[in-house]
Short mmCIF file of C-alpha atoms in Angstrom, two decimals:
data_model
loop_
_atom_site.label_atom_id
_atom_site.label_comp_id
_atom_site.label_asym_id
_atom_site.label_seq_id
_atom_site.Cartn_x
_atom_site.Cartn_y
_atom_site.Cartn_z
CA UNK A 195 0.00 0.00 0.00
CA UNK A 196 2.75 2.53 0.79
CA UNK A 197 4.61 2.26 -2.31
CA UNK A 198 1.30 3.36 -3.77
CA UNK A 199 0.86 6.70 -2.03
CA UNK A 200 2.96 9.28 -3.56
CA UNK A 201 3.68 12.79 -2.10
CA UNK A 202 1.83 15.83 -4.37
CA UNK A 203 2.60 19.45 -3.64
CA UNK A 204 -1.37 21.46 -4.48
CA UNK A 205 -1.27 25.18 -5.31
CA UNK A 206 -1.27 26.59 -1.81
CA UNK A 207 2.04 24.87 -1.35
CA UNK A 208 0.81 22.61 1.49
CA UNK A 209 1.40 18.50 0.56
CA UNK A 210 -1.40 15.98 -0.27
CA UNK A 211 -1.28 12.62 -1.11
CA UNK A 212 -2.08 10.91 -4.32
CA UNK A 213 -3.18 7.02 -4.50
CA UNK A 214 -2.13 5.44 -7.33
CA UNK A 215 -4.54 2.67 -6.88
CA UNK A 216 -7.72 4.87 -6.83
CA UNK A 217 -5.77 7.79 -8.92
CA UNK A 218 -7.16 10.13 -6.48
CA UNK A 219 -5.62 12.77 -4.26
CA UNK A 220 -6.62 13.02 -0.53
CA UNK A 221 -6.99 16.58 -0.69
CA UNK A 222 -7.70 19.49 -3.87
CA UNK A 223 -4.74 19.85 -5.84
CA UNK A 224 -6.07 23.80 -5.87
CA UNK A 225 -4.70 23.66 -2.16
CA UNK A 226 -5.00 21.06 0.71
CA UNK A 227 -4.54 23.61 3.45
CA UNK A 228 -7.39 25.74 1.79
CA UNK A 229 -9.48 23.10 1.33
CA UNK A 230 -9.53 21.49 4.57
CA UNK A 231 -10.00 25.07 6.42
CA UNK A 232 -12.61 26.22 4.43
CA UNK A 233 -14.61 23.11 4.58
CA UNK A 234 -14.09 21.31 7.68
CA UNK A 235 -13.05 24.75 9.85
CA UNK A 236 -15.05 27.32 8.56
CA UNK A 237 -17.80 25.21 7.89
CA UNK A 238 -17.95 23.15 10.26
CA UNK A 239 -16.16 23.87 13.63
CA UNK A 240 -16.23 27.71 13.45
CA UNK A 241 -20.17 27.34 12.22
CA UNK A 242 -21.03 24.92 14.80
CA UNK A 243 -19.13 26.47 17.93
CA UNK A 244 -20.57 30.33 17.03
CA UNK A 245 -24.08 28.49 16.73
CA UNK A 246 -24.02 27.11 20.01
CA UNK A 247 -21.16 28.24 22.33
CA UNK A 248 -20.35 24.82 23.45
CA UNK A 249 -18.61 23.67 26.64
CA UNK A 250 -17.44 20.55 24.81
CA UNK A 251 -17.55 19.47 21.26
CA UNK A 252 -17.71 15.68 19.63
CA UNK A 253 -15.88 15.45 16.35
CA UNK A 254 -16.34 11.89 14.44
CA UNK A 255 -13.85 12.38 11.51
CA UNK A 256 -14.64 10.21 8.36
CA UNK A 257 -10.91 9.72 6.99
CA UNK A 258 -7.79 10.61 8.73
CA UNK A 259 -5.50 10.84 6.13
CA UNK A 260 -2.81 12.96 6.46
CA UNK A 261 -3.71 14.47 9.73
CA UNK A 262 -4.53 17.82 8.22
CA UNK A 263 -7.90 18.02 9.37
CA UNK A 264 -7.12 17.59 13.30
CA UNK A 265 -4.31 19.85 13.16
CA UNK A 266 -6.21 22.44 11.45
CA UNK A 267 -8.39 21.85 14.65
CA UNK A 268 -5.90 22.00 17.42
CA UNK A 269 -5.11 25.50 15.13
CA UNK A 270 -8.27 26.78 15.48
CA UNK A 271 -8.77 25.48 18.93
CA UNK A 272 -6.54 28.70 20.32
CA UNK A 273 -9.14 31.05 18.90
CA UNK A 274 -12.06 29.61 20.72
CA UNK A 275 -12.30 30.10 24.70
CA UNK A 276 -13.69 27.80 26.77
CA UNK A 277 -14.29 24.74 24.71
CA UNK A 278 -12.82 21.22 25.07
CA UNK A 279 -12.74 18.89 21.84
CA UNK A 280 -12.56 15.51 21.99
CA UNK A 281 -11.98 13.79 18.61
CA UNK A 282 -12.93 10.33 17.28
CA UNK A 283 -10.98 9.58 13.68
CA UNK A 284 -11.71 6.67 11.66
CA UNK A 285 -8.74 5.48 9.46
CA UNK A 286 -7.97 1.69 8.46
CA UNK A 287 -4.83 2.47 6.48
CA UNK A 288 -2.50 4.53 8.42
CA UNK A 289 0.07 5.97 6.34
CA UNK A 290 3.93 5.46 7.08
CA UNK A 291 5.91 7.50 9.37
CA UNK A 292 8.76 7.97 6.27
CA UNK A 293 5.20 9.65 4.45
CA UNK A 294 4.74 11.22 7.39
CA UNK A 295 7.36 12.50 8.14
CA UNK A 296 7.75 13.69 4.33
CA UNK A 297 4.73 16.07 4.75
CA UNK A 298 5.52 19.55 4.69
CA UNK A 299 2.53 21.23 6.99
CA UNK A 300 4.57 22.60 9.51
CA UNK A 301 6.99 24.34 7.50
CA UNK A 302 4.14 26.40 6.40
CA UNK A 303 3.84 30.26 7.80
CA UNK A 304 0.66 29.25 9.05
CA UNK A 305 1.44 25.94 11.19
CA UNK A 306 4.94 26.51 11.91
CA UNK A 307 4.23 26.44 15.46
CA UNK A 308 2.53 23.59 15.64
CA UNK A 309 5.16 20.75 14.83
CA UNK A 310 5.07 19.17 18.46
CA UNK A 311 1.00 18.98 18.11
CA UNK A 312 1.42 17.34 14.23
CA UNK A 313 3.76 14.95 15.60
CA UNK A 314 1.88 13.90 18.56
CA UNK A 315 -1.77 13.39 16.86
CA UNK A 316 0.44 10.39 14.73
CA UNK A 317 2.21 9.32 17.16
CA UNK A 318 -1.12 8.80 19.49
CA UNK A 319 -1.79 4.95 20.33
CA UNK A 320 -4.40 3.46 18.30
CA UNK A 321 -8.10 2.99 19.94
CA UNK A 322 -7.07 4.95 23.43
CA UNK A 323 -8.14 8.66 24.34
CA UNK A 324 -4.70 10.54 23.89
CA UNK A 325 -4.76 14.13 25.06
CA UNK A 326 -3.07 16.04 22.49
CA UNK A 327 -3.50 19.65 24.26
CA UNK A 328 -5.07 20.72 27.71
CA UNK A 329 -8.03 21.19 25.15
CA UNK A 330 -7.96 18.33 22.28
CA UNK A 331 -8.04 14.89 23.10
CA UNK A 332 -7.76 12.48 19.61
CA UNK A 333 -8.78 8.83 19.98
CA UNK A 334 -7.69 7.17 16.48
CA UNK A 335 -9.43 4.30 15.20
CA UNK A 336 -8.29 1.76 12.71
CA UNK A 337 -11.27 0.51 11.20
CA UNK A 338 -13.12 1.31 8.04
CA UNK A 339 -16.94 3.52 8.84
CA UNK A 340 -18.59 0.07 8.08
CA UNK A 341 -16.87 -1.85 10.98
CA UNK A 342 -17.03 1.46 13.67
CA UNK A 343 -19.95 1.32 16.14
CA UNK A 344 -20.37 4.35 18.65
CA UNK A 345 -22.69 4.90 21.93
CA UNK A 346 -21.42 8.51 21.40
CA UNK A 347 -23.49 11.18 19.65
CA UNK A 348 -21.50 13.36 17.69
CA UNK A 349 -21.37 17.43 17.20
CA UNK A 350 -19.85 17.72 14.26
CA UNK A 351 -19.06 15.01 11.53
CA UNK A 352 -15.85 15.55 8.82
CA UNK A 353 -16.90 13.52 6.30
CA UNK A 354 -13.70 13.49 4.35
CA UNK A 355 -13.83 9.97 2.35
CA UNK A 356 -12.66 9.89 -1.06
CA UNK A 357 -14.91 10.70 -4.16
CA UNK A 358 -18.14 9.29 -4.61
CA UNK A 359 -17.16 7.54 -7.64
CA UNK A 360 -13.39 6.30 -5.85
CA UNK A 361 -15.00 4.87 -2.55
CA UNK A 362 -18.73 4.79 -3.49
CA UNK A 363 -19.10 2.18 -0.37
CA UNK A 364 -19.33 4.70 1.73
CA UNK A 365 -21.32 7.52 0.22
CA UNK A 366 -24.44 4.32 -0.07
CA UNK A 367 -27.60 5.34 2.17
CA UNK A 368 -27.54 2.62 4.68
CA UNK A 369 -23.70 4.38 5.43
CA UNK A 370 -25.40 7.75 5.75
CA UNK A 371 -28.01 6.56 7.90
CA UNK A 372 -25.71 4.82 10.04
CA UNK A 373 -23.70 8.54 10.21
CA UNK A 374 -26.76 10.08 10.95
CA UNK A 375 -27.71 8.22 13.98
CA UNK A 376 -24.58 8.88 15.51
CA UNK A 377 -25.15 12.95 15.21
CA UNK A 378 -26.34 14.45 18.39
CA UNK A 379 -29.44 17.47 18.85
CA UNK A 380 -27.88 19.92 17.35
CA UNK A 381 -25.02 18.84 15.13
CA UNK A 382 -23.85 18.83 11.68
CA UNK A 383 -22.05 17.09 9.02
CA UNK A 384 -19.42 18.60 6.76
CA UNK A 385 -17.96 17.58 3.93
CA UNK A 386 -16.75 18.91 0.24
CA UNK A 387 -18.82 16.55 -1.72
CA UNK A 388 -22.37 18.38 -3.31
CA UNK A 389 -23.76 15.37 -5.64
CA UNK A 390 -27.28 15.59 -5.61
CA UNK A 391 -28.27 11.94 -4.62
CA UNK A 392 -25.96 12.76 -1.60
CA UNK A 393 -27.85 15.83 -0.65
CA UNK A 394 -31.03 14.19 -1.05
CA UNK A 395 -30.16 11.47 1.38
CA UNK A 396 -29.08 13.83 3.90
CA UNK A 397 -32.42 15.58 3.49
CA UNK A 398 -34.19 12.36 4.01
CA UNK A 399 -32.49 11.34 7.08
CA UNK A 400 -34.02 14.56 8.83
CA UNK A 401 -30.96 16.95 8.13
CA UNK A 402 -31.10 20.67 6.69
CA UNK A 403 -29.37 20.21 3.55
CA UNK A 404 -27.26 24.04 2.85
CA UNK A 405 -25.19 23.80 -0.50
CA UNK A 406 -22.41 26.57 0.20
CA UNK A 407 -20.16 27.84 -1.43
CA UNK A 408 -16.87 25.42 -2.16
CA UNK A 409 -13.09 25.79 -1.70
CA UNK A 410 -10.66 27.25 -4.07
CA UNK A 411 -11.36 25.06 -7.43
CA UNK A 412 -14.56 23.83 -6.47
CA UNK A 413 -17.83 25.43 -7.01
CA UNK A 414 -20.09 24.17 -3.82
CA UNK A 415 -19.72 21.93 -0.63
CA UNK A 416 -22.51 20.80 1.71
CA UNK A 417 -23.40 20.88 5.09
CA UNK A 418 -26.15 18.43 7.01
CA UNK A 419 -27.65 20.48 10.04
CA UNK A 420 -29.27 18.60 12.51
CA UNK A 421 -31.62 20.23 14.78
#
């Protein structure tokens, strides 16, 4: 598998990943960082946390990856007082620590300060609560969304799988509804994805379907709002 995964540099000059066996990146080639902060950050944790002014948030992320996506957190984490995340992250084909260690996010402007944080979300033991910050505690699961089962109910879903038409498995109804029963009252589900069978599954699964407007390259992105 690792010999497949080849290191990209996108247009914002932050790394992705591309997989030769689904020839697919893990993040926009417009821009990873861009991407992943306008989508998951903007869209999701900023949106949720200035909705609600939570003590505690519950973030189930759909695809590790790279990592991007809980650093970005952990980032945006200093900006918002008085809120504890703890953060559930699905991923059944951890990547390397020579790919890891490759990956160029904290030599950017923007995350240059955050190298001990990077390295301690991949370091963090598989399946145990790891507390990453006085504020962000990850607990990193190795198991594909079919095979995870959760008591918890979630705030805020990052539903960063790969395309639709790379890992269609997971984009299939009975997936969603599965999702969907995990959200709490309020919550909401992010992701950059806008098909419209997608959107009207969320809608039928009792979510307020918003198409917004997408990252750098794309055109929309959704978000599920449960109330």
């Amino acid at each position: 598998m690792a010999d497949k995964i080849k290191l990209i540099k996108t247009e914002d000059g932050s790394h992705s990943l591309y997989n030769e066996d689904l020839n697919e990146t893990y993040h926009s080639q417009h821009g990873a960082y861009n991407e992943s902060t306008h989508v998951f950050i903007k869209q999701g944790l900023k949106y949720f946390y200035f909705e609600h002014f939570p003590k505690q948030i519950k973030i189930l992320e759909i695809g590790f990856g790279t990592g991007l996506n809980a650093l970005l957190t952990v980032k945006e984490l200093g900006l918002l007082p008085n809120v504890k995340i703890n953060y559930t992250t699905l991923e059944p084909y951890p990547l390397t620590k020579e790919i890891v260690e490759g990956l160029n996010y904290t030599d950017l402007d923007m995350l240059e300060s955050y190298k001990d944080q990077f390295y301690k979300i991949h370091e963090a033991e598989w399946g145990e609560n790891v507390e990453i910050t006085d504020r962000f505690t990850i607990n990193k699961q190795k198991l594909k969304l079919q095979d995870f089962n959760s008591e918890e109910k979630y705030d805020i879903i990052y539903f960063d799988a790969f395309a639709p038409n790379k890992q269609g498995e997971l984009w299939e109804y009975d997936i969603l509804e599965k999702v969907a029963q995990m959200m709490a009252r309020p919550s909401c589900l992010v992701t950059y994805c806008a098909k419209g069978q997608f959107k009207r599954d969320l809608a039928s699964l009792d979510m307020v379907v918003e198409t917004l407007p997408g990252p750098p390259g794309k055109k929309e992105m959704v978000r599920g709002v449960k109330v």
